[in-house]
Tab-separated table of C-alpha atoms and ligand atoms in Angstrom:
chain	number	residue	atom	x	y	z
A	1	MET	CA	44.133	31.931	80.432
A	2	LYS	CA	41.158	32.193	82.778
A	3	GLU	CA	40.121	35.511	81.221
A	4	GLN	CA	40.542	34.079	77.748
A	5	LEU	CA	38.331	31.137	78.614
A	6	GLU	CA	35.699	33.393	80.151
A	7	GLN	CA	35.859	35.637	77.076
A	8	ILE	CA	35.350	32.683	74.739
A	9	ARG	CA	32.390	31.542	76.840
A	10	LYS	CA	30.743	34.964	76.861
A	11	GLN	CA	31.347	35.800	73.217
A	12	THR	CA	30.265	32.390	71.942
A	13	LEU	CA	27.149	32.206	74.089
A	14	ASP	CA	26.149	35.728	72.970
A	15	ALA	CA	26.772	34.878	69.324
A	16	LEU	CA	24.779	31.651	69.699
A	17	GLY	CA	21.990	33.565	71.388
A	18	SER	CA	21.507	35.821	68.397
A	19	ALA	CA	22.078	33.172	65.699
A	20	ALA	CA	19.079	33.055	63.372
A	21	ALA	CA	19.729	29.916	61.317
A	22	MET	CA	21.227	26.442	61.539
A	23	PRO	CA	24.322	27.169	59.355
A	24	GLU	CA	25.376	29.895	61.816
A	25	LEU	CA	25.372	27.367	64.666
A	26	GLU	CA	27.629	25.034	62.729
A	27	GLU	CA	29.976	27.901	61.853
A	28	LEU	CA	30.278	28.882	65.517
A	29	ARG	CA	30.823	25.279	66.583
A	30	VAL	CA	33.734	24.908	64.135
A	31	LYS	CA	35.129	28.330	65.044
A	32	VAL	CA	35.292	27.499	68.769
A	33	LEU	CA	35.270	23.734	69.259
A	34	GLY	CA	36.684	22.575	65.912
A	35	LYS	CA	40.201	21.130	65.474
A	36	LYS	CA	41.519	24.599	64.773
A	37	GLY	CA	38.963	26.254	67.050
A	38	GLU	CA	39.659	28.907	69.655
A	39	LEU	CA	39.015	26.642	72.656
A	40	THR	CA	41.034	23.807	71.156
A	41	ALA	CA	43.952	26.203	70.651
A	42	LEU	CA	43.791	27.265	74.314
A	43	LEU	CA	43.709	23.666	75.509
A	44	LYS	CA	46.899	23.012	73.583
A	45	GLN	CA	48.554	25.713	75.704
A	46	MET	CA	47.606	23.898	78.945
A	47	GLY	CA	50.996	22.247	78.922
A	48	SER	CA	52.684	25.552	79.661
A	49	LEU	CA	50.708	25.995	82.906
A	50	SER	CA	52.135	25.075	86.274
A	51	PRO	CA	50.909	21.729	87.684
A	52	GLU	CA	48.977	23.669	90.387
A	53	GLU	CA	47.091	25.780	87.883
A	54	ARG	CA	46.360	22.979	85.467
A	55	PRO	CA	43.442	21.135	87.176
A	56	ALA	CA	41.451	24.316	87.763
A	57	MET	CA	41.998	25.503	84.197
A	58	GLY	CA	41.141	22.051	82.882
A	59	GLN	CA	37.875	22.104	84.794
A	60	LEU	CA	37.045	25.566	83.562
A	61	ALA	CA	37.836	24.650	79.967
A	62	ASN	CA	35.531	21.622	80.228
A	63	ALA	CA	32.799	23.739	81.760
A	64	VAL	CA	33.082	26.264	78.902
A	65	ARG	CA	32.942	23.452	76.317
A	66	SER	CA	29.847	21.913	77.963
A	67	ALA	CA	28.113	25.272	78.227
A	68	ILE	CA	28.724	25.967	74.550
A	69	GLU	CA	27.630	22.451	73.491
A	70	GLU	CA	24.462	22.713	75.565
A	71	LYS	CA	23.666	26.114	74.118
A	72	ILE	CA	24.191	24.802	70.580
A	73	ALA	CA	21.834	21.879	71.267
A	74	GLU	CA	19.227	24.144	72.845
A	75	LYS	CA	19.444	26.716	70.049
A	76	SER	CA	19.264	24.009	67.428
A	77	GLU	CA	15.999	22.717	68.944
A	78	GLN	CA	14.618	26.263	68.962
A	79	LEU	CA	15.531	26.901	65.338
A	80	LYS	CA	14.069	23.582	64.269
A	81	ALA	CA	10.810	24.386	66.035
A	82	LEU	CA	10.709	27.813	64.400
A	83	ALA	CA	11.335	26.338	60.963
A	84	GLN	CA	8.600	23.766	61.536
A	85	GLN	CA	6.177	26.466	62.592
A	86	ALA	CA	7.011	28.614	59.564
A	87	LYS	CA	6.493	25.604	57.307
A	88	LEU	CA	3.138	24.789	58.859
A	89	GLN	CA	2.046	28.378	58.497
A	90	ALA	CA	3.097	28.487	54.851
A	91	GLU	CA	1.219	25.280	54.111
A	92	ALA	CA	-1.813	26.144	56.187
A	93	VAL	CA	-5.141	25.119	54.620
A	94	ASP	CA	-8.206	27.139	55.363
A	95	VAL	CA	-10.773	24.420	55.857
A	96	THR	CA	-13.557	27.001	56.017
A	97	ILE	CA	-13.140	28.017	52.326
A	98	PRO	CA	-16.062	26.511	50.385
A	99	GLY	CA	-14.892	23.695	48.066
A	100	LYS	CA	-15.024	23.796	44.284
A	101	THR	CA	-18.107	21.790	43.353
A	102	GLN	CA	-17.712	19.298	40.512
A	103	LYS	CA	-20.638	19.444	38.119
A	104	LEU	CA	-21.751	15.890	37.572
A	105	GLY	CA	-23.236	14.986	34.219
A	106	HIS	CA	-25.841	12.315	33.719
A	107	GLU	CA	-27.139	10.009	31.057
A	108	HIS	CA	-28.511	11.562	27.875
A	109	PRO	CA	-32.341	11.485	27.815
A	110	MET	CA	-32.264	9.237	24.766
A	111	ASN	CA	-30.071	6.718	26.561
A	112	ILE	CA	-32.332	6.860	29.611
A	113	VAL	CA	-35.228	5.798	27.374
A	114	LEU	CA	-33.034	3.187	25.635
A	115	ASP	CA	-32.138	1.660	29.006
A	116	ARG	CA	-35.800	1.452	29.953
A	117	ILE	CA	-36.686	-0.188	26.645
A	118	LYS	CA	-33.808	-2.662	27.003
A	119	GLU	CA	-34.985	-3.584	30.478
A	120	ILE	CA	-38.539	-4.191	29.287
A	121	PHE	CA	-37.266	-6.567	26.597
A	122	LEU	CA	-34.801	-8.295	28.923
A	123	ASP	CA	-37.727	-8.935	31.285
A	124	MET	CA	-39.536	-10.640	28.396
A	125	GLY	CA	-36.561	-12.918	27.758
A	126	PHE	CA	-35.007	-11.079	24.807
A	127	GLU	CA	-31.267	-10.975	24.157
A	128	ILE	CA	-29.539	-7.731	23.231
A	129	ILE	CA	-27.223	-7.945	20.223
A	130	GLU	CA	-24.936	-5.170	18.957
A	131	GLY	CA	-24.445	-4.650	15.252
A	132	ASP	CA	-21.994	-2.761	13.014
A	133	GLU	CA	-22.827	0.570	11.417
A	134	ILE	CA	-20.941	-0.319	8.235
A	135	GLU	CA	-22.896	-3.007	6.457
A	136	LEU	CA	-23.005	-4.945	3.198
A	137	ALA	CA	-25.798	-4.101	0.745
A	138	ASP	CA	-26.434	-7.815	0.698
A	139	TYR	CA	-27.499	-7.751	4.359
A	140	ASN	CA	-29.023	-4.263	4.404
A	141	PHE	CA	-31.212	-5.002	1.363
A	142	THR	CA	-30.878	-8.238	-0.613
A	143	LYS	CA	-31.214	-10.897	2.105
A	144	LEU	CA	-34.071	-8.790	3.491
A	145	ASN	CA	-35.981	-9.481	0.282
A	146	THR	CA	-35.562	-5.922	-1.009
A	147	PRO	CA	-35.911	-5.773	-4.817
A	148	GLU	CA	-32.959	-4.525	-6.902
A	149	ASP	CA	-34.966	-1.486	-8.035
A	150	HIS	CA	-36.210	-0.502	-4.581
A	151	PRO	CA	-35.939	3.315	-4.089
A	152	ALA	CA	-34.113	2.921	-0.740
A	153	ARG	CA	-31.158	1.513	-2.713
A	154	GLU	CA	-30.699	4.800	-4.608
A	155	TRP	CA	-27.462	6.730	-4.121
A	156	THR	CA	-29.625	9.760	-3.373
A	157	ASP	CA	-31.067	7.984	-0.321
A	158	THR	CA	-28.198	5.886	1.015
A	159	PHE	CA	-24.600	6.636	2.031
A	160	TYR	CA	-22.531	4.161	-0.008
A	161	LEU	CA	-18.897	3.629	0.908
A	162	THR	CA	-17.794	1.878	-2.302
A	163	GLU	CA	-18.359	2.688	-5.978
A	164	ASP	CA	-19.855	-0.764	-6.610
A	165	SER	CA	-22.681	-0.105	-4.077
A	166	ASN	CA	-21.698	-3.163	-2.048
A	167	VAL	CA	-20.710	-1.440	1.195
A	168	LEU	CA	-22.788	1.217	2.927
A	169	LEU	CA	-23.738	2.889	6.171
A	170	ARG	CA	-26.711	0.776	7.217
A	171	THR	CA	-30.020	2.530	6.556
A	172	GLN	CA	-31.841	0.402	9.117
A	173	THR	CA	-31.069	-2.060	11.900
A	174	SER	CA	-33.008	-4.773	10.027
A	175	PRO	CA	-29.827	-6.468	8.664
A	176	MET	CA	-29.313	-7.577	12.270
A	177	GLN	CA	-32.277	-9.945	11.778
A	178	ILE	CA	-30.182	-11.894	9.270
A	179	ARG	CA	-26.926	-11.632	11.221
A	180	ALA	CA	-28.603	-12.703	14.480
A	181	ILE	CA	-30.102	-15.849	12.957
A	182	GLU	CA	-26.811	-16.645	11.174
A	183	ALA	CA	-24.900	-16.312	14.446
A	184	HIS	CA	-27.376	-17.792	16.930
A	185	GLY	CA	-29.787	-19.932	14.901
A	186	VAL	CA	-33.458	-20.388	15.799
A	187	PRO	CA	-35.435	-20.176	18.028
A	188	ILE	CA	-34.370	-16.609	18.744
A	189	ARG	CA	-35.696	-13.629	20.662
A	190	MET	CA	-33.526	-10.542	20.318
A	191	ILE	CA	-33.377	-6.780	20.049
A	192	SER	CA	-30.548	-4.845	18.428
A	193	PRO	CA	-30.314	-1.097	19.048
A	194	GLY	CA	-27.972	1.170	17.102
A	195	ARG	CA	-27.308	4.052	14.717
A	196	VAL	CA	-28.643	4.155	11.186
A	197	PHE	CA	-27.910	6.618	8.379
A	198	ARG	CA	-29.970	8.135	5.585
A	199	LYS	CA	-29.479	11.096	3.270
A	200	ASP	CA	-32.196	13.109	4.994
A	201	GLU	CA	-32.217	16.871	5.435
A	202	VAL	CA	-32.287	17.997	9.043
A	203	ASP	CA	-35.637	19.275	10.313
A	204	ALA	CA	-37.785	18.889	13.443
A	205	THR	CA	-38.434	15.205	12.730
A	206	HIS	CA	-35.515	14.124	10.494
A	207	SER	CA	-31.764	13.720	10.829
A	208	PRO	CA	-29.196	11.935	8.579
A	209	MET	CA	-28.262	9.855	11.618
A	210	PHE	CA	-30.752	8.420	14.048
A	211	HIS	CA	-31.240	5.369	16.234
A	212	GLN	CA	-33.402	2.327	15.733
A	213	ILE	CA	-34.146	-0.721	17.813
A	214	GLU	CA	-34.659	-3.839	15.759
A	215	GLY	CA	-36.563	-6.735	17.238
A	216	LEU	CA	-36.909	-10.327	16.087
A	217	VAL	CA	-38.694	-13.381	17.430
A	218	VAL	CA	-38.549	-16.695	15.559
A	219	ASP	CA	-39.894	-19.917	16.967
A	220	LYS	CA	-42.400	-22.652	16.200
A	221	GLY	CA	-45.976	-21.378	16.174
A	222	VAL	CA	-45.314	-17.630	16.510
A	223	THR	CA	-48.346	-15.612	15.360
A	224	MET	CA	-49.517	-12.047	14.802
A	225	ALA	CA	-51.113	-12.237	18.270
A	226	ASP	CA	-47.630	-12.589	19.779
A	227	LEU	CA	-46.519	-9.543	17.799
A	228	LYS	CA	-49.437	-7.462	19.053
A	229	GLY	CA	-49.122	-8.599	22.660
A	230	THR	CA	-45.385	-7.930	22.767
A	231	LEU	CA	-45.560	-4.504	21.142
A	232	ASN	CA	-48.548	-3.375	23.217
A	233	THR	CA	-46.653	-4.327	26.361
A	234	VAL	CA	-43.618	-2.280	25.348
A	235	ILE	CA	-45.599	0.735	24.140
A	236	ARG	CA	-47.685	0.862	27.316
A	237	ALA	CA	-44.606	0.546	29.508
A	238	ILE	CA	-43.105	3.580	27.791
A	239	TYR	CA	-46.108	5.782	26.996
A	240	GLY	CA	-48.397	4.828	29.871
A	241	ALA	CA	-50.721	1.943	30.768
A	242	ASN	CA	-53.786	3.476	29.106
A	243	THR	CA	-52.159	4.155	25.736
A	244	VAL	CA	-54.426	3.239	22.820
A	245	THR	CA	-52.668	1.569	19.877
A	246	ARG	CA	-53.637	0.934	16.257
A	247	PHE	CA	-52.101	-1.705	13.972
A	248	ARG	CA	-52.432	-0.366	10.422
A	249	PRO	CA	-51.630	-2.426	7.268
A	250	HIS	CA	-48.409	-1.360	5.521
A	251	HIS	CA	-45.689	-2.777	3.273
A	252	PHE	CA	-42.123	-3.776	4.091
A	253	PRO	CA	-40.187	-6.121	1.792
A	254	PHE	CA	-39.048	-8.349	4.681
A	255	THR	CA	-42.391	-8.911	6.431
A	256	GLU	CA	-45.688	-10.364	5.283
A	257	PRO	CA	-48.145	-9.209	6.420
A	258	SER	CA	-46.649	-5.876	7.482
A	259	CYS	CA	-48.071	-3.139	9.649
A	260	GLU	CA	-47.322	0.211	11.128
A	261	VAL	CA	-48.225	0.778	14.740
A	262	ASP	CA	-49.727	4.098	15.832
A	263	ILE	CA	-50.518	5.380	19.290
A	264	GLN	CA	-53.363	7.735	19.973
A	265	CYS	CA	-51.853	11.236	20.340
A	266	HIS	CA	-50.738	11.750	23.959
A	267	LYS	CA	-51.104	15.523	23.581
A	268	CYS	CA	-54.687	15.805	22.279
A	269	GLY	CA	-56.100	12.358	23.047
A	270	GLY	CA	-56.977	11.705	19.400
A	271	VAL	CA	-58.796	14.926	18.535
A	272	GLY	CA	-56.008	16.284	16.342
A	273	CYS	CA	-53.292	18.841	17.225
A	274	PRO	CA	-49.916	20.116	15.915
A	275	THR	CA	-48.019	17.254	17.633
A	276	CYS	CA	-49.944	14.607	15.644
A	277	LYS	CA	-50.242	16.926	12.634
A	278	GLY	CA	-54.038	16.895	13.054
A	279	GLU	CA	-54.210	13.099	12.663
A	280	GLY	CA	-55.044	12.145	16.250
A	281	TRP	CA	-52.504	9.266	15.826
A	282	ILE	CA	-48.707	9.088	15.940
A	283	GLU	CA	-46.775	6.358	14.155
A	284	VAL	CA	-44.264	4.713	16.501
A	285	LEU	CA	-42.923	1.657	14.701
A	286	GLY	CA	-43.002	-0.713	11.771
A	287	ALA	CA	-43.528	-4.421	12.206
A	288	GLY	CA	-44.753	-7.613	10.610
A	289	MET	CA	-44.520	-11.367	10.342
A	290	VAL	CA	-41.057	-12.352	9.056
A	291	HIS	CA	-41.301	-13.018	5.296
A	292	PRO	CA	-40.793	-16.709	4.438
A	293	LYS	CA	-38.110	-15.661	1.934
A	294	VAL	CA	-36.128	-13.960	4.704
A	295	LEU	CA	-36.271	-17.144	6.788
A	296	GLN	CA	-35.160	-19.153	3.737
A	297	ASN	CA	-32.296	-16.688	3.125
A	298	CYS	CA	-31.056	-17.577	6.613
A	299	GLY	CA	-31.463	-21.326	6.064
A	300	VAL	CA	-34.572	-21.591	8.252
A	301	ASP	CA	-37.543	-23.657	7.045
A	302	PRO	CA	-40.625	-21.374	6.952
A	303	GLU	CA	-42.874	-24.457	7.101
A	304	GLU	CA	-41.448	-25.251	10.522
A	305	TYR	CA	-40.714	-21.823	11.943
A	306	SER	CA	-42.464	-18.456	11.921
A	307	GLY	CA	-41.667	-15.140	13.525
A	308	PHE	CA	-42.298	-11.469	13.856
A	309	ALA	CA	-40.013	-8.477	13.549
A	310	PHE	CA	-40.235	-4.809	14.335
A	311	GLY	CA	-38.190	-1.645	14.035
A	312	MET	CA	-38.713	1.354	16.246
A	313	GLY	CA	-37.179	4.815	16.113
A	314	LEU	CA	-35.474	5.498	19.416
A	315	GLU	CA	-35.535	9.303	19.068
A	316	ARG	CA	-39.242	9.146	18.453
A	317	PHE	CA	-39.748	7.114	21.625
A	318	ALA	CA	-37.615	9.567	23.595
A	319	LEU	CA	-39.572	12.542	22.195
A	320	GLY	CA	-42.870	10.880	23.014
A	321	SER	CA	-41.817	9.704	26.419
A	322	TYR	CA	-40.626	13.198	27.455
A	323	LYS	CA	-43.150	15.130	25.302
A	324	ILE	CA	-40.368	16.922	23.389
A	325	SER	CA	-41.478	18.477	20.102
A	326	ASP	CA	-38.223	18.919	18.161
A	327	MET	CA	-35.786	16.051	17.490
A	328	ARG	CA	-32.877	18.458	16.921
A	329	LEU	CA	-32.815	19.072	20.683
A	330	ILE	CA	-31.833	15.431	21.150
A	331	PHE	CA	-28.723	15.866	18.980
A	332	GLU	CA	-27.618	19.402	19.815
A	333	ASN	CA	-26.628	18.517	23.381
A	334	ASP	CA	-27.294	22.002	24.696
A	335	VAL	CA	-26.639	21.692	28.423
A	336	ARG	CA	-29.665	23.861	29.227
A	337	PHE	CA	-31.775	21.174	27.536
A	338	LEU	CA	-29.946	18.142	28.944
A	339	GLU	CA	-30.075	19.467	32.506
A	340	GLN	CA	-33.837	19.069	32.544
A	341	PHE	CA	-33.758	15.263	32.680
B	1	LIG	N1	-36.472	-1.228	8.924
B	1	LIG	C1	-37.732	-0.501	8.832
B	1	LIG	C2	-37.450	0.959	8.570
B	1	LIG	O1	-36.347	1.406	8.777
B	1	LIG	C3	-38.522	-0.638	10.091
B	1	LIG	C4	-39.070	-2.009	10.235
B	1	LIG	C5	-40.331	-2.341	9.751
B	1	LIG	C6	-38.346	-3.011	10.848
B	1	LIG	C7	-40.852	-3.584	9.880
B	1	LIG	C8	-38.876	-4.275	10.995
B	1	LIG	C9	-40.146	-4.544	10.498
B	1	LIG	O2	-38.225	-5.258	11.575
B	1	LIG	O3	-40.666	-5.809	10.639
B	1	LIG	O4	-38.332	1.661	8.169
């Protein structure tokens, strides 16, 4: 029995020594120490030993069991450590590899200019009101004192959405004058930026969709001097403090008197060049004193209140502010162009 025990010890310890994975350890444990294991079987034969032999054999059997159990525990620790190491190696991150840089975009140049314009008006106490791009002809034209036979109402000029010409894509932000007074009453000081639509061919200065900023001030005692002071302030904030402006008589159905505002060409200083088409002046916006009929159409008494309104083309301001010569660049969104701002 002694030899058998020694043999079990040697064989098992050798086998454990060369085991390469956890399942092998468990297999060996069952094979030797399990209920039907080799050592267990030997122990069952202890009864057949003489009482003198028994204690020594019992001790030896226990020693063999402990040695095997210890070896299993030790080997199990080793294998676990190896597995952990292999896992760490497999998941190793090389922190010296340069990262993938995320290209960050930024605001579109037109929106940069819009934000600046908004801020200038907010500083002067104006509210900003958003309007819808789909509008009623009544608001886009009629309430703005536009005659029934006005050319802007033609189907060749305006995108109508219904056969009866009642619903359209707004051709200007001016209907927001009416909607703002209807919603907020007077006195009022507001701007309303947004998209407008006209059946224009695309060229360097035209697009069927462009952006306008409408402005409206109505209060008691508002005069043309307020209009000029306000618009000069805005124009000089955008184009530069020394910008020379010119208020030129014009006609709009919803203002009386009406004017167009020009700035002296920032490229040639008024001499005449391709940018100003040889004029020396560049038109930047339309404006005027709100027509009494428009005030009446909104339920405001023109004897008590007066006001001024203006509409400026946002693209044109962006072009002028960045000295860009072709409006198509603003819409094409070519990254090589956008990256420059
Ligand atoms: N709505 C005009 C246009 O699209 C621009 C304009 C002119 C707006 C005079 C105004 C204004 O508010 O008073 O051409």
